Short mmCIF file of C-alpha atoms in Angstrom, two decimals:
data_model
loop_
_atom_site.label_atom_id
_atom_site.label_comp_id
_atom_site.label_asym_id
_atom_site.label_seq_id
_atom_site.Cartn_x
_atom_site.Cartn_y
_atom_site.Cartn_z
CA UNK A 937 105.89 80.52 96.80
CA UNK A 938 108.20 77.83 98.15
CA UNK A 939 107.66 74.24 98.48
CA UNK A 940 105.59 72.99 100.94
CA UNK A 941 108.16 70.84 103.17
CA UNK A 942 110.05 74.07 102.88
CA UNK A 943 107.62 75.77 105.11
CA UNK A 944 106.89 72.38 106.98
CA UNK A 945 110.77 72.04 107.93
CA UNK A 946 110.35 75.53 109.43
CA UNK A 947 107.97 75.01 111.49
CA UNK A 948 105.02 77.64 109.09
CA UNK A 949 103.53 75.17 107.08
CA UNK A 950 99.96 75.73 108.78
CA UNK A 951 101.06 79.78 108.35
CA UNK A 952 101.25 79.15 104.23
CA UNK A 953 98.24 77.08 103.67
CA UNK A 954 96.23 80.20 105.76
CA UNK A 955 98.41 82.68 103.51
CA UNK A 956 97.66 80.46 100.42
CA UNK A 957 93.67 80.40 101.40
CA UNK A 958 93.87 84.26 102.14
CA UNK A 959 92.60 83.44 105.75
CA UNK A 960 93.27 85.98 108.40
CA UNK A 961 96.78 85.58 110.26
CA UNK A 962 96.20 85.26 114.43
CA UNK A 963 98.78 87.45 116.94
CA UNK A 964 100.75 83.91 117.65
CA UNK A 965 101.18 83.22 113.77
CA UNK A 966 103.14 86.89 113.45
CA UNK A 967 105.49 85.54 116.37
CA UNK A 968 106.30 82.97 114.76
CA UNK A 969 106.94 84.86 111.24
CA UNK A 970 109.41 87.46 113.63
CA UNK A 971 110.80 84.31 114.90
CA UNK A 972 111.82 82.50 111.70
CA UNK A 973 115.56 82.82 111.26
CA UNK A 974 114.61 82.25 107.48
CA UNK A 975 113.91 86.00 106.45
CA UNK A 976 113.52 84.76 102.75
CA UNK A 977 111.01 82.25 103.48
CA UNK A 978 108.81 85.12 105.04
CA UNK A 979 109.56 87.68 102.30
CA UNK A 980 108.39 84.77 100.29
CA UNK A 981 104.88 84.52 101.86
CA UNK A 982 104.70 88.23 101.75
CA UNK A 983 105.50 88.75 98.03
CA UNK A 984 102.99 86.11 96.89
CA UNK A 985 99.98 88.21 98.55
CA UNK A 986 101.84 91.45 97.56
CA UNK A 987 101.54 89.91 93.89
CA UNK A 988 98.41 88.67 94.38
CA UNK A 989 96.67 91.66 95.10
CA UNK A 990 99.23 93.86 92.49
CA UNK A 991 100.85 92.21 90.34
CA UNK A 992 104.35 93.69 88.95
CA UNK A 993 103.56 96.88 89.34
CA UNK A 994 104.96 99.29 92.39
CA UNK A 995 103.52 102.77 92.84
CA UNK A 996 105.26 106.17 93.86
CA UNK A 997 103.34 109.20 93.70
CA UNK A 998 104.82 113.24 92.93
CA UNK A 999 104.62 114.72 96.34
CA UNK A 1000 106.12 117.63 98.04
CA UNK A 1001 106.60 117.62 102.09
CA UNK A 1002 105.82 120.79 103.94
CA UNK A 1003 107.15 120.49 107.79
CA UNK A 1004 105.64 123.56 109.11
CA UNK A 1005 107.32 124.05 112.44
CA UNK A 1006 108.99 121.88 114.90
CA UNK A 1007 107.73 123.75 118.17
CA UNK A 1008 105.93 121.06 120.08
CA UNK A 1009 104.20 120.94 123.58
CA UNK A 1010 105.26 117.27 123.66
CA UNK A 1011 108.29 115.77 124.39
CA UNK A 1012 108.53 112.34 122.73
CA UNK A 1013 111.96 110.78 123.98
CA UNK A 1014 112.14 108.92 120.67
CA UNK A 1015 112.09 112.44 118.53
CA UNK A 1016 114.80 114.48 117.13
CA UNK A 1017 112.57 116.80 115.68
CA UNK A 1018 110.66 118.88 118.16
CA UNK A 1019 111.65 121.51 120.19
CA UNK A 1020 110.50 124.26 122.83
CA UNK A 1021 109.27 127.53 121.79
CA UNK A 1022 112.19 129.60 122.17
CA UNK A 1023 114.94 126.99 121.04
CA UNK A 1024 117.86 128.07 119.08
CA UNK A 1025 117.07 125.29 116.61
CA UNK A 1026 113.19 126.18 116.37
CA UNK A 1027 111.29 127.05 113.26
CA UNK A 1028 108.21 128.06 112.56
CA UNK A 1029 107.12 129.19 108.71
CA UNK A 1030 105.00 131.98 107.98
CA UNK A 1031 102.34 131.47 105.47
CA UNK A 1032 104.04 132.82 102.48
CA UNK A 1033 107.22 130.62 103.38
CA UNK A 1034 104.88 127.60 103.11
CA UNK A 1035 103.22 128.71 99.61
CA UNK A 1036 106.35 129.57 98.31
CA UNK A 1037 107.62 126.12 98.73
CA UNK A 1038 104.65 124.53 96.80
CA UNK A 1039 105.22 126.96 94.06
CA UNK A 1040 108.65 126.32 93.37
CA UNK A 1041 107.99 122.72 93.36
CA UNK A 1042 104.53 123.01 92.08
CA UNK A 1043 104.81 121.52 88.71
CA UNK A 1044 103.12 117.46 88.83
CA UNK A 1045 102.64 118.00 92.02
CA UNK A 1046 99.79 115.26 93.03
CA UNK A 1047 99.81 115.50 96.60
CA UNK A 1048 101.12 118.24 99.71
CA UNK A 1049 101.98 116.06 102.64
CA UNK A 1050 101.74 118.81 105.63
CA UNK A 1051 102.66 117.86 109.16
CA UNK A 1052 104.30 119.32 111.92
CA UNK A 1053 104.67 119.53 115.82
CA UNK A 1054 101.83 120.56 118.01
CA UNK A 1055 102.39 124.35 118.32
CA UNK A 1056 101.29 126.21 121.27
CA UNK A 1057 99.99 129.28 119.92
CA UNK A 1058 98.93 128.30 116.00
CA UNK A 1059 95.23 128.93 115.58
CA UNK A 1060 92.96 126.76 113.90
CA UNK A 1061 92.24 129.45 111.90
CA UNK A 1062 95.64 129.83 110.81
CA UNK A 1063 95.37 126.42 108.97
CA UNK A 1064 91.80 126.97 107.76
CA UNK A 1065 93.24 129.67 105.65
CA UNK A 1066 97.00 128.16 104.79
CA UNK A 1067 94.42 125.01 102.87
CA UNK A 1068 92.74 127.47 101.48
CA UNK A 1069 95.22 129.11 99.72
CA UNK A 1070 97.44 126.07 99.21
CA UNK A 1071 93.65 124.89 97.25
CA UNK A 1072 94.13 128.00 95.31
CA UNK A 1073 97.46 127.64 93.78
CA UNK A 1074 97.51 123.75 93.12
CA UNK A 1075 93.64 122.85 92.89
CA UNK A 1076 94.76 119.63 91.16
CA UNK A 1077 96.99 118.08 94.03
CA UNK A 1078 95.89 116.10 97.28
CA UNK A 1079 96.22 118.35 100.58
CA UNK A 1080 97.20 115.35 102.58
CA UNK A 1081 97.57 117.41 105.98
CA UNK A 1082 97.64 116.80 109.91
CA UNK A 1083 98.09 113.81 112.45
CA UNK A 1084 95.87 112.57 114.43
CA UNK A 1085 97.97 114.24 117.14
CA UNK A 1086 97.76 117.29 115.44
CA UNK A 1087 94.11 117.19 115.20
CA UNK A 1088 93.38 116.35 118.82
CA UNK A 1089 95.93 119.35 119.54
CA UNK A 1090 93.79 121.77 117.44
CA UNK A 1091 90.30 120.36 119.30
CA UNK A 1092 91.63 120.86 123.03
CA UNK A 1093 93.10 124.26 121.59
CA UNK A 1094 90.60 125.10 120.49
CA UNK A 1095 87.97 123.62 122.77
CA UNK A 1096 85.69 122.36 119.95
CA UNK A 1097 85.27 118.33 119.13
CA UNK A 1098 87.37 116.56 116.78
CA UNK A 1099 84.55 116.07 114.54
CA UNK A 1100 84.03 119.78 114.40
CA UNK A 1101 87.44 120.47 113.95
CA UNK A 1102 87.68 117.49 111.06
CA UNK A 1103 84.89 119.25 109.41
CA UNK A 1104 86.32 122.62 109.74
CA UNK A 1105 89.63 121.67 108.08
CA UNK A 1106 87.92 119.44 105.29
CA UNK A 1107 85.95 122.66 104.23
CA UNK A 1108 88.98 124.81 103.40
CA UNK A 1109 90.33 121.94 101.40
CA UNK A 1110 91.91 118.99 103.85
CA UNK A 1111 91.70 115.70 102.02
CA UNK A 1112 92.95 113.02 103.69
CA UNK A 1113 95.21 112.15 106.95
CA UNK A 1114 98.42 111.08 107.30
CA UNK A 1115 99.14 108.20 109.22
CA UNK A 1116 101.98 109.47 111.78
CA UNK A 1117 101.68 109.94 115.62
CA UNK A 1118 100.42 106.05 115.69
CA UNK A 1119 104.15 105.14 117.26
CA UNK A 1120 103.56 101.86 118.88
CA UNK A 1121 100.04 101.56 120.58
CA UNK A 1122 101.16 99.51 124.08
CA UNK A 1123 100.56 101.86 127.01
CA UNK A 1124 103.98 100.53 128.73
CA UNK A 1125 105.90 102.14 125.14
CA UNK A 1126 103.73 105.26 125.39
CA UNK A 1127 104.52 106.01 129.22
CA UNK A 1128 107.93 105.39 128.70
CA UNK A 1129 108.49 107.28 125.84
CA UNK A 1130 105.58 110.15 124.99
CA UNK A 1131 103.26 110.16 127.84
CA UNK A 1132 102.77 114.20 127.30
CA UNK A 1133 101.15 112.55 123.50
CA UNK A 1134 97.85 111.57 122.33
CA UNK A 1135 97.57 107.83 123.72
CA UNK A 1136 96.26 104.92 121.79
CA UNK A 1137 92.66 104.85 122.02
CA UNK A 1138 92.80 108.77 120.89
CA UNK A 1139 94.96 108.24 118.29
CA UNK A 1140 92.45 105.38 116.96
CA UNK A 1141 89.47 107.50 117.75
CA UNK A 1142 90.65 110.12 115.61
CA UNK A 1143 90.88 108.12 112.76
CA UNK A 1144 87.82 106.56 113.04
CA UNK A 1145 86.15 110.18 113.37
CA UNK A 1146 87.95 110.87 109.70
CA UNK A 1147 86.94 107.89 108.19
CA UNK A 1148 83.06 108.40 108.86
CA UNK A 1149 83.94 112.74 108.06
CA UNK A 1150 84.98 110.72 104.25
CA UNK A 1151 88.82 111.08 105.23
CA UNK A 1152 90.42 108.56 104.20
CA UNK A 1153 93.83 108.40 106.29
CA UNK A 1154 97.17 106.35 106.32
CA UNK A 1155 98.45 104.55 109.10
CA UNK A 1156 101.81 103.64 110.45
CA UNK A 1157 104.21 102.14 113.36
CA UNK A 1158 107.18 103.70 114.68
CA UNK A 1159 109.48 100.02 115.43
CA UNK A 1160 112.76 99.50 116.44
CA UNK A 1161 113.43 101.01 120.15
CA UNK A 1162 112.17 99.38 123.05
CA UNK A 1163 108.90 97.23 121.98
CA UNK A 1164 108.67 93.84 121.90
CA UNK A 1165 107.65 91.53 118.94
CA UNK A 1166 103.98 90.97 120.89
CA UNK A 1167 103.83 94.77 120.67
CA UNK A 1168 104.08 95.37 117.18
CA UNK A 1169 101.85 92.77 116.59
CA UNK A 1170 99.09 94.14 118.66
CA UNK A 1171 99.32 97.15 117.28
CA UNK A 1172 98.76 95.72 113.87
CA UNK A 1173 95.95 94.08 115.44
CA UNK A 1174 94.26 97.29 116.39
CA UNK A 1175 94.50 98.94 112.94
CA UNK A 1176 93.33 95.76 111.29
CA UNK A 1177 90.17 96.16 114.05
CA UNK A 1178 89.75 99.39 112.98
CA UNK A 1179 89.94 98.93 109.46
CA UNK A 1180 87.37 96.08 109.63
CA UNK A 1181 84.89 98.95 111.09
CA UNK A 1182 85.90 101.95 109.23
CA UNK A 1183 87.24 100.67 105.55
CA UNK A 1184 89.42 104.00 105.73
CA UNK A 1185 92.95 103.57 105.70
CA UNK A 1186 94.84 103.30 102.62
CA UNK A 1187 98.25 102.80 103.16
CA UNK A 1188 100.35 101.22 106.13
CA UNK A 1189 103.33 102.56 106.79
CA UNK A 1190 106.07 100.85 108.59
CA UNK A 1191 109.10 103.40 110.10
CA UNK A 1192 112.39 102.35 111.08
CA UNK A 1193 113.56 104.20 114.43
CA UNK A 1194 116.43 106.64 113.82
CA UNK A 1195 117.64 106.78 117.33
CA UNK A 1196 120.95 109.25 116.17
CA UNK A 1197 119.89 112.67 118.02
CA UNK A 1198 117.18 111.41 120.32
CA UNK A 1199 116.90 110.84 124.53
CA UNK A 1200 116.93 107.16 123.10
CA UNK A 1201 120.69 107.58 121.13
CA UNK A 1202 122.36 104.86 122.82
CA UNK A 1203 120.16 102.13 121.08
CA UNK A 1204 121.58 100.61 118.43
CA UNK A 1205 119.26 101.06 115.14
CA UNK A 1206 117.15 97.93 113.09
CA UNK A 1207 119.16 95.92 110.97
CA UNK A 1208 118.07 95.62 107.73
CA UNK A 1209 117.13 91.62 108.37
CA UNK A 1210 114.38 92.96 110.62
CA UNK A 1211 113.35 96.08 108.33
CA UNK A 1212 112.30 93.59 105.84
CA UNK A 1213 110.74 91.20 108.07
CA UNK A 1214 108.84 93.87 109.68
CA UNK A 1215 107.48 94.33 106.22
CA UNK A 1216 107.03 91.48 105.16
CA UNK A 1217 104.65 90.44 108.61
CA UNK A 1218 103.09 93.62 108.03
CA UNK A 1219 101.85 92.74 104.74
CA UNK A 1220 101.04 89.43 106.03
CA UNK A 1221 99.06 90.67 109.24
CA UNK A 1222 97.17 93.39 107.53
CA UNK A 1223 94.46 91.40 105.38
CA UNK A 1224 92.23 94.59 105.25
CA UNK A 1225 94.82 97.61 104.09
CA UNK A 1226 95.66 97.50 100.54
CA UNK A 1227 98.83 98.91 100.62
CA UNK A 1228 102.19 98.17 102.31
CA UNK A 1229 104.47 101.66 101.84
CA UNK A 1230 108.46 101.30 101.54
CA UNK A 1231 109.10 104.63 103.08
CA UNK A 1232 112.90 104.98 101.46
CA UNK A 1233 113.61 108.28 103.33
CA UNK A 1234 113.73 106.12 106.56
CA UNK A 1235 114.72 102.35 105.24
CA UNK A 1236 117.13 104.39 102.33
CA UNK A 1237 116.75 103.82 98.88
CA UNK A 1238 118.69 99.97 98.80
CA UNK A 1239 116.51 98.89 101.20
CA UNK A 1240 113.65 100.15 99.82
CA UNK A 1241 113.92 98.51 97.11
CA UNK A 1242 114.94 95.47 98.37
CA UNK A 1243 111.34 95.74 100.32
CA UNK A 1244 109.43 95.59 97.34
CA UNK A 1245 110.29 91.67 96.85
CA UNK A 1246 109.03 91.56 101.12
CA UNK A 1247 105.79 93.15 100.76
CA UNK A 1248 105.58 96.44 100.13
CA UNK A 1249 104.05 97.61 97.27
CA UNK A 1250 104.84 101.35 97.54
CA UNK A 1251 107.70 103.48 96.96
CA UNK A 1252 106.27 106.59 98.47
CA UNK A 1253 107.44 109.33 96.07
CA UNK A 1254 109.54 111.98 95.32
CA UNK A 1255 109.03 113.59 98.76
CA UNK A 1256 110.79 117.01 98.75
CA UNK A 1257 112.85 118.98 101.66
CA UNK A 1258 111.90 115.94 104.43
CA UNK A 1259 113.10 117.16 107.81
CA UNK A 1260 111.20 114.38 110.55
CA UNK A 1261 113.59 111.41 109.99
CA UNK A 1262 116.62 113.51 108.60
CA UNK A 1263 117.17 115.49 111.81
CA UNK A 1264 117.12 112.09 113.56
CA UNK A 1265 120.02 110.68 111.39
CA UNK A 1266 118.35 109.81 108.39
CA UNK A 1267 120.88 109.46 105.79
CA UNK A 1268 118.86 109.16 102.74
CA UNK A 1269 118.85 111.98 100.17
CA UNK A 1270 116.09 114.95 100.20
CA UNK A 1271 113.89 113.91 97.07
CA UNK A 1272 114.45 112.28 93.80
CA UNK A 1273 112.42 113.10 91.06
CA UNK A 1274 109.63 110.94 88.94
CA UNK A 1275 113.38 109.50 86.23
CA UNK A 1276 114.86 108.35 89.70
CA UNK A 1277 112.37 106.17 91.08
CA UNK A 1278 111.41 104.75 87.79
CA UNK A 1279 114.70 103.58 87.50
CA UNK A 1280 114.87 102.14 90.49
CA UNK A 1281 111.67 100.30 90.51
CA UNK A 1282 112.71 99.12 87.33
CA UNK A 1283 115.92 97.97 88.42
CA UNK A 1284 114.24 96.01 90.95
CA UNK A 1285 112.23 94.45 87.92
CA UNK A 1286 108.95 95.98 88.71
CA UNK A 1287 107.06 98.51 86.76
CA UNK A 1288 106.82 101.69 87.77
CA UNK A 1289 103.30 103.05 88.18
CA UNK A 1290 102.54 106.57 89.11
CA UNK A 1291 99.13 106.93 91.76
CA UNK A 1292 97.88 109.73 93.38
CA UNK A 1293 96.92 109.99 97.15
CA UNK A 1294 94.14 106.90 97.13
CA UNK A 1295 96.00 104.42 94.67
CA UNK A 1296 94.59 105.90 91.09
CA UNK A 1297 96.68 104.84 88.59
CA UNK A 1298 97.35 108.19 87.02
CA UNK A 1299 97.94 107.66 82.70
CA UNK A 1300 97.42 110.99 81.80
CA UNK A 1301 98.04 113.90 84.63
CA UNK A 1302 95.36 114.98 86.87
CA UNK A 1303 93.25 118.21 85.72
CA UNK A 1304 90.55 118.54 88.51
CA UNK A 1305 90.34 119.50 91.77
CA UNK A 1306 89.97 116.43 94.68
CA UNK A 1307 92.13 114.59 92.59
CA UNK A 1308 92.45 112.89 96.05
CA UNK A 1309 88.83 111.63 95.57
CA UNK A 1310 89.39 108.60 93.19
CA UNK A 1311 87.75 105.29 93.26
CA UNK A 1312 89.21 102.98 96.53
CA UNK A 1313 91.80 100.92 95.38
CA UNK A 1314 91.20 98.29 97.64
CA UNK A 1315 90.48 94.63 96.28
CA UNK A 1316 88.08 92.75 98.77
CA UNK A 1317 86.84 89.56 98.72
CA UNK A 1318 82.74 88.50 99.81
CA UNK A 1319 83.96 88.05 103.20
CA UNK A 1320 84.84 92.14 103.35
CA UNK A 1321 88.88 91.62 103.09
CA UNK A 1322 91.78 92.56 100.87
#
């Protein structure tokens, strides 16, 4: 890290002696981090517990995304991506569609990320036996599947409980969660912007449910439109809460808003200065998740890497056919393959580690099913922490 008077002459010297003790960072300490117009001397703080807790390495994984269908009962102002049953620019796969994918793209496959919008008409059922089949053809990969939005979609579809519907979906072969649909927890953002969506308290409540099913889940912030600082620090706060209950989520995920496309187009998006201080607090606020992701589809590859000196200790991976943050504007390329990132994480001067869906290092590739059930990667201290 940097000198001491360093931090003292802007005004964080009390914030690096708690970062340098590992003691927990309050709501007012992360306003002052946003407010530093030094964006080095955060990434600085940042890096040191993002090489405290791993090293030189950064991780990437082999996954494919599957986007099922963008027909969605809810209208999220902030979204490109949805649309009405009936749209012109509505899709819905069938089954087969969806297996095809995976088999064309099937080889070193470690994990199948599968989201989509929260379809009127799409059984349960329907997904019960799309894992099941998806289980058949790549028993060695991760079926990383679902929302927390989708999930309380399915249970008032359906009319059973979440838990029931968690339990449902873990016996045809669901995993783990994704961490999307969080957005930004403050009720003011979500009746502004989504009220038609799962609000905050469901959205944690769901993810608790998972974690005590044995799902572990990701979790992630949508930033950049109309929150304030105070916002994205609370909801920080709330997963940080949550983790200290739950121990579940594995991976933090901050996304840049791509406003190109949405009811919201007139905003101007992040600059990159606060893409990488967003990451950097992020890895500074979140004691108790392990992992900080650089999710390059949305930040674009540069940045990405730039993010892995702020924080981040994740490249994501090789992705696949992503159509969430594209159809909002997202100019970053489809995939790359496993050569790609290397080289880029080496460029950065890291080393380039492969993991699978909880953090495994992966030396040799993955020849069992629940591949997704490795050892937790997370490093804790007596006090419970990362």
């Amino acid at each position: 890290m940097l000198e001491a008077r360093y931090f003292k002459r802007l005004g964080l010297e009390e914030i690096a002696n708690k970062v340098a003790q590992g003691q927990r960072l309050s709501i007012s300490d992360g306003e002052r981090l946003f407010a530093c117009p030094d964006m080095n001397a955060v990434g600085s703080l940042a890096h040191h517990v993002r090489t405290r807790l791993h090293g030189n390495i950064a991780y990437y994984v082999v996954n494919r995304h599957i986007n099922y269908t963008n027909i969605c009962v809810n209208g999220c102002r902030f979204c490109a991506f949805s649309r009405k049953k009936g749209d012109p620019l509505s899709f819905e796969l069938s089954e087969d569609e969806i297996l095809d994918k995976i088999r064309a793209n099937g080889d070193g496959l470690t994990e199948i990320h599968v989201v989509g919008g929260c379809h009127p008409d799409l059984p349960l059922s329907f997904f019960e036996d799309l894992l099941r089949k998806i289980r058949e053809i790549k028993a060695d990969a991760c079926i990383k599947a679902f929302t927390a939005v989708e999930i309380a979609h399915f249970a008032k579809k359906e009319g059973k409980s979440v838990k029931e519907v968690l339990e449902r979906l873990k016996s045809a072969g669901l995993q783990m969660l994704p961490g999307g649909g969080a957005e930004v927890f403050s009720s003011r953002i979500r009746e502004r912007l989504c009220p038609e969506k799962l609000d905050a308290n469901g959205w944690l409540d769901v993810m608790r449910q998972a974690h005590e099913s044995g799902i572990k889940t990701n979790a992630t912030m949508l930033y950049g439109h109309i929150e304030t600082v105070r916002e994205r620090l609370e909801h920080m706060a709330a997963l940080r809460e949550l983790q200290d209950r739950t121990g579940g989520f594995v991976c933090f995920i901050p996304l840049t808003f791509q406003p190109a496309n949405t009811a919201l187009g007139h905003l101007a998006p992040s600059t990159g200065v606060d893409d990488l201080k967003t990451i950097a607090v992020s890895r500074l606020m979140l004691d108790n998740i392990a992992h900080i992701k650089a999710y390059w589809v949305m930040l674009s590859v540069k940045l990405a890497q730039a993010a892995l000196y702020f924080g981040a200790d994740d490249f994501d991976g090789t992705v696949i056919e992503e159509k969430i943050g594209h159809m909002a504007g997202a100019e970053s390329q489809q995939g790359m393959t496993r050569r790609e990132i290397e080289g880029i994480i080496r460029d950065a001067g890291l080393d380039p580690v492969e993991r699978d869906s909880l953090f495994t290092r992966l030396t040799t590739r993955p020849q069992v099913a629940n591949s997704c059930e490795g050892p937790r990667s997370i490093l804790r201290r007596d006090d419970g922490r990362v």
